[in-house]
Structures are given as structure tokens and as C-alpha cells.
XYZ file of C-alpha atoms in Angstrom:
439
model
C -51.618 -3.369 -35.826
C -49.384 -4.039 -38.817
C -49.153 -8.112 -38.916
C -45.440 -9.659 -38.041
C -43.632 -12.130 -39.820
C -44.065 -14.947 -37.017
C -42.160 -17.848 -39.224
C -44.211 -20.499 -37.706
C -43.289 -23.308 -40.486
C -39.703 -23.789 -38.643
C -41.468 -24.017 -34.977
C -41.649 -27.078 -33.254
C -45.000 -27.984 -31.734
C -43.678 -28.470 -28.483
C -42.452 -24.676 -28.178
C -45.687 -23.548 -29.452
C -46.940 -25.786 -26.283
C -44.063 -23.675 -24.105
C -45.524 -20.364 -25.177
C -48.608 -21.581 -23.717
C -47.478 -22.668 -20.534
C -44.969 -19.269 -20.626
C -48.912 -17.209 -20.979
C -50.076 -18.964 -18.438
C -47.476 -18.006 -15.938
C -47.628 -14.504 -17.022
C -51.612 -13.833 -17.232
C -52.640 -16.400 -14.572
C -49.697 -16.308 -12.128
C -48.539 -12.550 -12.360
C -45.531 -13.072 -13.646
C -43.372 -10.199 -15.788
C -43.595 -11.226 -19.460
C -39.572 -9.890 -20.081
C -38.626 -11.852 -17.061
C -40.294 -15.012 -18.115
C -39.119 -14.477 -21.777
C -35.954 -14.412 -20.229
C -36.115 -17.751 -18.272
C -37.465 -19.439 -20.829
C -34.760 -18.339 -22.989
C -32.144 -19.639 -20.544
C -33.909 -23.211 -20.135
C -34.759 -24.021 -23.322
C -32.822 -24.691 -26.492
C -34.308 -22.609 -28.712
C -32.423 -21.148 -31.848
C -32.031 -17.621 -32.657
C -35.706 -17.738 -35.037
C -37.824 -19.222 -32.301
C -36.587 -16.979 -29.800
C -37.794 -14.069 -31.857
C -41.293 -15.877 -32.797
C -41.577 -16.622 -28.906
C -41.123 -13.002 -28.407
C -43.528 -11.819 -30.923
C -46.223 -14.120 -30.032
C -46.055 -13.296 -26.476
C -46.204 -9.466 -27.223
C -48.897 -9.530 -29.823
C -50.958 -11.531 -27.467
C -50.454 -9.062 -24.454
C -50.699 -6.067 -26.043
C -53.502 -6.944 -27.934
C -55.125 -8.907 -25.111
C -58.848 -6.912 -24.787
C -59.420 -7.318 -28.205
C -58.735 -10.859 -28.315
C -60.704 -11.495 -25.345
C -63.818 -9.763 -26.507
C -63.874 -12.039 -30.342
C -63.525 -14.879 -27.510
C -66.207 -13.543 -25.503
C -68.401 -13.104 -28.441
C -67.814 -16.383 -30.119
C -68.181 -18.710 -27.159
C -69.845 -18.826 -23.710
C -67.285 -20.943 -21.854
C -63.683 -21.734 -21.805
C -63.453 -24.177 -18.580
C -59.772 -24.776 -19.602
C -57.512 -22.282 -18.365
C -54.604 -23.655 -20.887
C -57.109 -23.715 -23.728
C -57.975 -20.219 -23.342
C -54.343 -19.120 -23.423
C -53.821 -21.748 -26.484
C -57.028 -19.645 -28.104
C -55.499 -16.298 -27.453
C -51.845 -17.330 -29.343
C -54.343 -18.794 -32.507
C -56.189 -15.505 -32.877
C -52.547 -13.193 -32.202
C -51.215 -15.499 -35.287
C -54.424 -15.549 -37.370
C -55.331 -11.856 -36.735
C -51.512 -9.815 -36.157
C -48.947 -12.388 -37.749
C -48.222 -13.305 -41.135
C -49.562 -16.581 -40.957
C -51.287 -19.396 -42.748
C -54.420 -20.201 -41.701
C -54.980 -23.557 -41.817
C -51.699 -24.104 -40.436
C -52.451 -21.982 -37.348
C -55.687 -24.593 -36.816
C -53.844 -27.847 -37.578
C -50.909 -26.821 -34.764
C -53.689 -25.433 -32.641
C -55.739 -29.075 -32.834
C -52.372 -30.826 -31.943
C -51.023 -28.564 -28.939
C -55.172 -29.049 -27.742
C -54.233 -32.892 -27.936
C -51.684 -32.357 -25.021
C -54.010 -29.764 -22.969
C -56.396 -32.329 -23.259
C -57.562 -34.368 -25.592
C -62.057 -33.788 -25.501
C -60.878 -29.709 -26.471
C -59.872 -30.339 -30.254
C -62.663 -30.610 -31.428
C -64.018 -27.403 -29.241
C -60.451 -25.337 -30.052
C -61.346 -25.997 -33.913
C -64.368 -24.601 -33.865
C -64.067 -21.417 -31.569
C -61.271 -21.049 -33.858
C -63.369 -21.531 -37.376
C -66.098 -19.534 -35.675
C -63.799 -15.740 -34.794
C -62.223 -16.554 -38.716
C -66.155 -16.545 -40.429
C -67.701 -13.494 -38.105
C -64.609 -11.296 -36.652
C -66.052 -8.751 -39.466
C -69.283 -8.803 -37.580
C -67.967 -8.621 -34.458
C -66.116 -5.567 -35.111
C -68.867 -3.520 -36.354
C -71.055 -3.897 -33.662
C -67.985 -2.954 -30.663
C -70.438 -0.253 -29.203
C -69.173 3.159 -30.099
C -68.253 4.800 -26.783
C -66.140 1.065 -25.927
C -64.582 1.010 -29.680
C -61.156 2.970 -28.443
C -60.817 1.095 -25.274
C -61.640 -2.477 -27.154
C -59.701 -1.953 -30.389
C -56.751 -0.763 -28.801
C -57.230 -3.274 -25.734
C -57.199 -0.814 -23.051
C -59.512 -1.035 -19.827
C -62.394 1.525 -20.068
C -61.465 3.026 -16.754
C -57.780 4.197 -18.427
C -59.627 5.305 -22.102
C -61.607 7.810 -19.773
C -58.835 9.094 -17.685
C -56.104 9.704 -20.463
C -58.954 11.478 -22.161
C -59.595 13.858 -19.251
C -55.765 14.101 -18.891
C -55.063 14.289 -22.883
C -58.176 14.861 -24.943
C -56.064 16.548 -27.932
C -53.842 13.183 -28.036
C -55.208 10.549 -26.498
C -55.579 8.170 -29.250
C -51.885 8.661 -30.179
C -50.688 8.028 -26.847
C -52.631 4.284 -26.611
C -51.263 3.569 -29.931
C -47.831 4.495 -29.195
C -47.430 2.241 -26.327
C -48.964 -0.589 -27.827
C -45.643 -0.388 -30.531
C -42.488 -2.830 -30.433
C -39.459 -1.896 -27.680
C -36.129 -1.606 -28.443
C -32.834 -3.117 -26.723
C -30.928 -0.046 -25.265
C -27.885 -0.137 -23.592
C -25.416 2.655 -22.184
C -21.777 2.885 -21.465
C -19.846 3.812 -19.564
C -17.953 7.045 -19.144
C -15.009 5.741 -17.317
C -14.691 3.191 -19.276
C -15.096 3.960 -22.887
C -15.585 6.156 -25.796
C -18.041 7.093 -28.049
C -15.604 6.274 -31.237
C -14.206 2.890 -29.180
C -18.167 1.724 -28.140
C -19.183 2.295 -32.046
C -16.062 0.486 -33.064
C -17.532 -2.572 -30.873
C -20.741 -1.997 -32.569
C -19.415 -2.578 -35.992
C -17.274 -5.419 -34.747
C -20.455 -7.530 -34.148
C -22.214 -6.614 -36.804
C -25.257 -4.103 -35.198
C -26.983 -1.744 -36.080
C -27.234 1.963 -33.892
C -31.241 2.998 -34.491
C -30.987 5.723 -32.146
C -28.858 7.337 -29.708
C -29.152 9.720 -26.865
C -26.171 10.600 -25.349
C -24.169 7.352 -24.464
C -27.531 5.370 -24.237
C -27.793 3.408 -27.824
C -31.096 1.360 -29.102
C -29.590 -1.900 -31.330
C -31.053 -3.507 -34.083
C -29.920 -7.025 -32.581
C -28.416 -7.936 -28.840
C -24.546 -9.298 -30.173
C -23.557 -6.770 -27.661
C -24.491 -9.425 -24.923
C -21.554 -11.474 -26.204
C -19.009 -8.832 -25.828
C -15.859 -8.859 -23.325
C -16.994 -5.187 -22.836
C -20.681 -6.315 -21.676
C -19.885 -9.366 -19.463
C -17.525 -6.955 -17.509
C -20.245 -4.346 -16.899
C -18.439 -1.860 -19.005
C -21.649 -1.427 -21.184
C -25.028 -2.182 -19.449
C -29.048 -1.883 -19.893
C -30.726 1.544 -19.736
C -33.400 3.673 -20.951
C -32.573 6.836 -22.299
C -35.325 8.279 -20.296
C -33.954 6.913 -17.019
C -30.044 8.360 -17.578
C -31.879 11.666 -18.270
C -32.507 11.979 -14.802
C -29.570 10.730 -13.556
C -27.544 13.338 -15.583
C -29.995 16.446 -14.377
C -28.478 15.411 -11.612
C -24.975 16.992 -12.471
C -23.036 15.462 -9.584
C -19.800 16.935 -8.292
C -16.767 15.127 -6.578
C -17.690 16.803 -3.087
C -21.299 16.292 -3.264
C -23.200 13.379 -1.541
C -25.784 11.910 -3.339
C -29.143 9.718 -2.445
C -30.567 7.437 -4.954
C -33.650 6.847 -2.267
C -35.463 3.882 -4.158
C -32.726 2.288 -5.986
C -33.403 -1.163 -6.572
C -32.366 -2.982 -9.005
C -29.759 -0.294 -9.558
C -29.667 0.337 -12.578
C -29.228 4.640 -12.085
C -26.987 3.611 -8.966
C -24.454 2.489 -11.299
C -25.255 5.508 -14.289
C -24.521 7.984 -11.035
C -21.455 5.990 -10.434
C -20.212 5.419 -14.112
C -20.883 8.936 -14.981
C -19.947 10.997 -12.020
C -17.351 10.833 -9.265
C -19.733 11.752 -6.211
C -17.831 11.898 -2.598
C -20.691 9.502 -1.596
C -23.285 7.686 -3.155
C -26.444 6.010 -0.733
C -28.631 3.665 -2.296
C -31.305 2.285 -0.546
C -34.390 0.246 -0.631
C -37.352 -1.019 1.140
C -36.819 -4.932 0.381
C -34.156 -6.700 1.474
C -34.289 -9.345 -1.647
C -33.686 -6.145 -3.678
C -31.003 -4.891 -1.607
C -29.199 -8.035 -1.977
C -29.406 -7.249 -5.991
C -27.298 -3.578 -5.017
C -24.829 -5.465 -2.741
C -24.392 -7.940 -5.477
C -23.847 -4.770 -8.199
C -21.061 -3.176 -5.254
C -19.025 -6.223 -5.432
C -18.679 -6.460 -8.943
C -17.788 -3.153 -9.178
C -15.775 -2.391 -6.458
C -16.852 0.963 -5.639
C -15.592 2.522 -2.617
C -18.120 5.593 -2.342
C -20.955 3.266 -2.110
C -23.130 2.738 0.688
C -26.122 0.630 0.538
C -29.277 0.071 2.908
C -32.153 -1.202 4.164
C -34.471 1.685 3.942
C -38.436 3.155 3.791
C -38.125 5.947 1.212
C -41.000 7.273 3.617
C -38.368 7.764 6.189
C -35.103 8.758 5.141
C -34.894 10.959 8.023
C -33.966 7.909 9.530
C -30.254 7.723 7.474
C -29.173 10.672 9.960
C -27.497 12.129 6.662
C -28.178 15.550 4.782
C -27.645 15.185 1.203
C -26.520 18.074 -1.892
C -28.350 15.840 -4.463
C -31.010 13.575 -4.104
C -32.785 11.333 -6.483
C -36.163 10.445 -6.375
C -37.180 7.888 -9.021
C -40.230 6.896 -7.387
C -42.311 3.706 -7.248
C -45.237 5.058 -9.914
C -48.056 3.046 -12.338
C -45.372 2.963 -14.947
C -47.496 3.362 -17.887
C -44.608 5.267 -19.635
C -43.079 1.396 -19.991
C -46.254 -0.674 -21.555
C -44.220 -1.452 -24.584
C -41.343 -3.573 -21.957
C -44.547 -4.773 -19.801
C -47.400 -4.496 -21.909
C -49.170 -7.042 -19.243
C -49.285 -4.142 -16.527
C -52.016 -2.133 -17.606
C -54.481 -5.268 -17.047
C -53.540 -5.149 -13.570
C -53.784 -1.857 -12.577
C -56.395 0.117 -11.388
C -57.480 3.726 -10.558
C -56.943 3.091 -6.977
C -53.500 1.583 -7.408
C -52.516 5.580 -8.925
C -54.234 7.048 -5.773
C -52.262 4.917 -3.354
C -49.143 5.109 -5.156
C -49.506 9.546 -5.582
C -50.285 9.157 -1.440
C -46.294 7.082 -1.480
C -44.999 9.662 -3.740
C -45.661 12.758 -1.916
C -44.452 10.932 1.468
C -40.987 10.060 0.229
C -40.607 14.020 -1.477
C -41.696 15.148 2.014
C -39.265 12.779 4.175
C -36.512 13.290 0.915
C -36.858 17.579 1.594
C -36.244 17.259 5.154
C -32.885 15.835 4.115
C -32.083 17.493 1.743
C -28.659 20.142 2.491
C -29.222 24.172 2.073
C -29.191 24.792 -1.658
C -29.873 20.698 -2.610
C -30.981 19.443 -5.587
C -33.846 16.786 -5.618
C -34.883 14.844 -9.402
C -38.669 14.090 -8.773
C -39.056 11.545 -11.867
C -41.536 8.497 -12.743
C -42.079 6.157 -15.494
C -45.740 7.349 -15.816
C -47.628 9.593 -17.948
C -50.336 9.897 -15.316
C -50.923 13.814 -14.429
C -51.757 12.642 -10.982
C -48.281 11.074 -10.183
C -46.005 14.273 -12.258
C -47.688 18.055 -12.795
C -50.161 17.239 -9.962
C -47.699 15.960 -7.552
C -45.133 18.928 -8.899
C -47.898 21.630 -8.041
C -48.407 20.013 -4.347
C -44.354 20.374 -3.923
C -43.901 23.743 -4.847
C -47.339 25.255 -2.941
C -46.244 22.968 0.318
C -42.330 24.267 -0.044
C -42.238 27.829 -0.687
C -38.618 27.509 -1.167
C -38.611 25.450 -3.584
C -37.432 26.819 -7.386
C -37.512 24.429 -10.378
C -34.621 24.588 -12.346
C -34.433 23.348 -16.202
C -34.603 20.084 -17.370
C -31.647 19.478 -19.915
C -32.711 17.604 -22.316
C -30.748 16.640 -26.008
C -32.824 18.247 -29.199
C -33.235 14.402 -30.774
C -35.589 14.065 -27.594
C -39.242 15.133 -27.932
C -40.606 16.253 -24.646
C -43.790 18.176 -23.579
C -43.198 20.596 -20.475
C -46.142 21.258 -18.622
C -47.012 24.612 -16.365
C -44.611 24.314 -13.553
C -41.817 23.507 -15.760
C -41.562 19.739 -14.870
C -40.904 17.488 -18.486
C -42.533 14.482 -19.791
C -40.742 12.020 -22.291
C -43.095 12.514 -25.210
C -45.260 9.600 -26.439
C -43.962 10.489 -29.748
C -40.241 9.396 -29.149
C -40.210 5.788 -31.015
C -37.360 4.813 -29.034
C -37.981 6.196 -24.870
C -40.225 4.895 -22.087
C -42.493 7.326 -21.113
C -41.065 9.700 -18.200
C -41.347 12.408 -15.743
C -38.415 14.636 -14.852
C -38.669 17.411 -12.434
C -35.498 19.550 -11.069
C -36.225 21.293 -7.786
């Protein structure tokens, strides 16, 4: 990985001793790495610089996370610290993927150690000293059927899979999503224009890197200050996730399901973008259907209904719907650059169960859906087992089932596999990965 410019010299010690505390909730307690980012960002005052080193260190360390563990692994026996250890990982991100000064890194590493605990400076120094003299070594003798996996810190079990599922590209695709994300935002339709959301743009001094339709990626997040933002006018989105909201191609006497909504986000792209008769949005948890009742009130929609529902059984909404979306809960590998922590946590299992939740909400989804109905089968996977495999098990279990085209923009790169469902390409700098099937 190309290093970063981390501009440690203007960080305070005692943020450096945040970031380990922020690791520790994130690789210890499960937490999501954006969300904590986010909190931390909220709580502390940290300028404009140290918010963007935070956010670099954190990101180097998780996506590079294998590979730092293994010089750990080969440089010391036993780490009985668990605040050290994340204290050793942020060292080797800066020594190893930041533009840093070396010596520095060690001093600042010996001091944070001092408030960890005090007998582990003279142990952090030399673990330290000891990956800088023999991570050459170490390197060259990363067996040769672990080097991919290691080097690109992926678990074994997902190098061997993606390499069944991709041989051609394999290596492209785990070096892809191991790249920076960009901020994205869409707005909205009713609301604005393409020449008055630009004009904002320039007012506040950003950057567009890439648009897809009325989804934009930034070069900095000014927009969050905007009247236009804090109204809801322009909000957070993936490209790849509006794609399937506009396959949808909703008319004003159509009513719509958007069957696992939560936290809303293509509830309000169906609503913002089309004028459906009726919009139902449900969702399993009640915490997250809180989060859509809080979205309705801001926006005042009147053809929104939200509830407490098992995608599983939507039988049980006594409703037949013309368009149905199905964005469903998946291993959402297509988003490791937002949540590069997931992968660590996820296993082969976790797919199976989640393709054996997948094909019970299609099945409940098709008994409800109206003569002629639409259904968008999408995920934010590039697992074969969740998308073509699950798209294959439709069609031979519905006979009347056609898939229609996936529209797509020509800026978008996409792959389209046999049964004419579409995958987000790997090779789109800009998009999560995603599935989008029209049936």
C-alpha cells in the first residue's frame, strides 16, 4: 500500500492515546469503525488535521490488520496487554503505511505505553526495534500458498473462495477493497437541480470526483455545513445503492415495498425520486424502526407506512405490492473499504446462513408480489453464493419469472453474469460492491 501523509508532528499524545482506546472498542468490543470515528469526532475537540490522521490511522490499521498481526506474531510470543497490542498495531500502520519518522513513531509509542502501563515501555520499544531490523526477513519467508491472504490481510478461508469464485481476478478484487472510500452524497429530485446542487458545490469550495446520476463523491465534507444538508435536501448514498432504487422505476399508482429498510436510506431515494401511491418500509428490529419513524417525521411524508416486520413473512402485511425491493441482509463484502473491520469477523458459515435468509424473504416477497410486479433482488456482496447462485434458484423455483435489464449509466463498470443479474465492478474507484437483479 502506497504510504499516507499521517502529519503526526501536530498530534497531541493524548489523541494518539484516543486512537488506541477508539481500536480497542472496534477490534475488541465489535464496534463499527465509521460509527466510532464518528463519536469520537463528536466528543472530542479535535481540529480538522487530526480528524483526518485519526481516520487514516484507524483505516491503515484495519485494513492492513493480518499483516500487522503476523510481523507481531513473528517478533514476539506474548502480548498480555490488550491496549499494548492495539498501541503496537498503530506503531507498525505509521512505521510501515504512513509517511512517518521513525524515531518519532518510538518516542510517542514509549510515552502513550507510560499511560497503558508503565513495566510495557521498555517491552513496546523493543517489539517495536525488533519488526524495524527483520520485517525484510519476515516477508520472505510468508509461505507461498499464505503470501496473498497475509500480504493483503485477508483470512485464508476468503483467499480460497474468491479464487474458486474469480480465479481470472482475484488478486484485483482484494486489492481494490483494501483502497480509500469516498464521501458520496445524493440529492434530491424534488428538491433541487443538477446546475443549483453544483452551484452549492462551488459555494463551499469542493471538489465533484465522480458522479453518477444525482449521487456525487466530494473531495472534502463542507456539504455537511450547508442549509441544503441540515434540511435533508441532500443526504448520504452510494451510487450503487440508488441504482437499485431507480431500476425500480416507480409510478404514482404503484405501491411499493422496501422489505428490509432500516436505516432508510433507499426509503427516502424511493421517496425523493418517485411519487409512489404508497410506500411500506419495514424491518425486523424495533430500535431500527424507530430510526424510519424518526426519518417520516422529518419529512413529512404522507404515503409512508412503516412497520414492525420479518422480511421472512411479509405475507403477514395482508398487502400485494406492483414493486418490491429487496435489498437484503448479505456478507457485505462489496463495502470493506466503509468497514474494512468486517471481513475479520465473518466466516463461511455466516454466507451459508445468510443465502438460507435470502432465499426465504424472495420466497415470502413473490407471494406478494401483484400480477405483472417487479421485485429488485440486490446485495452489497460480491459473493456468487448470495447473487448468480441465489438468481439461478429464483428463476428454476418461479417459472414465471423473466429478468428484465438492469439500467445502468456508461461511467459505471459492471460485470453481468449468465442469468442477466449485474454486479458493481471491483474496478469502479468510487462504488461499493453490488448486486442488482430485475425480475
Amino acid at each position: 500500500m502506497k504510504k499516507i501523509k499521517g502529519n503526526e508532528k501536530t498530534v497531541k499524545n493524548n489523541m494518539k492515546y484516543d486512537l488506541v482506546n477508539l481500536l480497542d472498542e472496534i477490534l475488541a468490543e465489535g464496534k463499527y469503525s465509521n460509527i466510532q470515528l464518528n463519536h469520537y469526532f463528536s466528543t472530542k475537540n479535535y481540529t480538522r488535521k487530526e480528524r483526518m490522521f485519526a481516520t487514516n490511522v484507524i483505516n491503515i490499521v484495519l485494513k492492513n490488520l493480518i499483516y500487522i498481526d503476523y510481523l507481531l506474531e513473528k517478533t514476539t510470543r506474548n502480548i498480555q496487554k490488550r491496549k499494548i497490542k492495539q498501541l503496537l498495531r498503530i506503531s507498525i500502520a505509521q512505521l510501515f503505511f504512513m509517511e512517518s519518522d521513525n524515531a518519532g513513531v518510538l518516542f510517542e509509542a514509549g510515552e502513550i505505553a507510560k499511560k497503558i502501563n508503565s513495566h510495557q515501555v521498555g517491552f513496546v520499544n523493543a517489539v517495536l526495534q525488533n519488526v524495524l531490523k527483520n520485517k525484510e526477513e519476515i516477508d520472505a519467508q510468508i509461505p507461498k500458498d499464505k503470501k496473498d491472504g497475509i500480504l493483503n490481510s485477508y483470512p485464508q478461508w476468503f483467499v480460497n473462495k474468491l479464487k474458486i469464485d474469480y480465479p481470472e481476478n482475484y488478486l484485483g478484487i482484494m486489492k481494490s477493497y483494501k483502497m480509500r472510500s469516498y464521501l458520496s452524497v445524493r440529492y434530491s429530485l424534488k428538491k433541487l437541480t443538477k446546475e443549483k446542487f453544483e452551484e452549492i458545490l462551488e459555494k463551499i469550495g469542493t471538489e465533484i470526483l465522480f458522479s453518477v446520476d444525482e449521487v456525487y463523491y466530494l473531495s472534502n465534507a463542507n456539504i455537511f455545513e450547508t442549509e441544503e444538508y441540515l434540511k435533508g435536501d441532500i443526504v448520504i448514498q452510494d451510487a450503487s445503492s440508488y441504482l437499485a432504487v431507480k431500476n425500480l422505476e416507480i409510478t404514482e399508482d404503484e405501491t411499493v415495498l422496501d422489505a428490509c429498510s432500516a436505516p432508510g436510506g433507499k426509503s427516502l431515494a424511493i421517496l425523493q425520486t418517485f411519487n409512489p401511491k404508497l410506500l411500506v418500509a419495514t424491518d425486523i428490529h424495533e430500535h431500527k424502526i424507530k430510526i424510519l419513524d424518526k426519518l417520516k417525521r422529518k419529512y413529512e411524508f404522507d404515503n409512508f407506512e412503516i412497520v414492525l416486520n420479518d422480511a421472512t413473512q411479509i405475507e403477514n402485511l395482508n398487502k400485494q405490492f406492483d414493486k418490491i425491493l429487496l435489498d437484503v441482509p448479505c456478507s457485505g463484502l462489496g463495502v470493506l473499504r466503509k468497514k474494512p473491520e468486517k471481513i475479520y469477523n465473518l466466516t463461511v458459515n455466516d454466507i451459508r446462513k445468510l443465502k438460507k435468509i435470502q432465499k426465504k424473504i424472495f420466497d415470502s416477497a413473490y407471494k406478494a408480489l401483484k400480477s405483472n410486479g417487479t421485485i429488485i433482488y440486490s446485495t452489497c456482496t460480491f459473493s456468487k453464493n448470495e447473487n448468480t447462485n441465489n438468481l439461478e434458484y429464483f428463476l428454476e423455483k418461479y417459472n414465471d419469472l423473466e429478468v428484465e435489464e438492469v439500467k445502468i449509466p456508461n461511467n459505471v463498470k459492471t460485470i453481468k453474469d449468465e442469468f442477466g443479474g449485474v454486479y458493481i465492478s471491483y474496478e469502479n474507484e468510487y462504488l461499493d460492491g453490488f448486486y442488482i437483479a430485475k425480475l
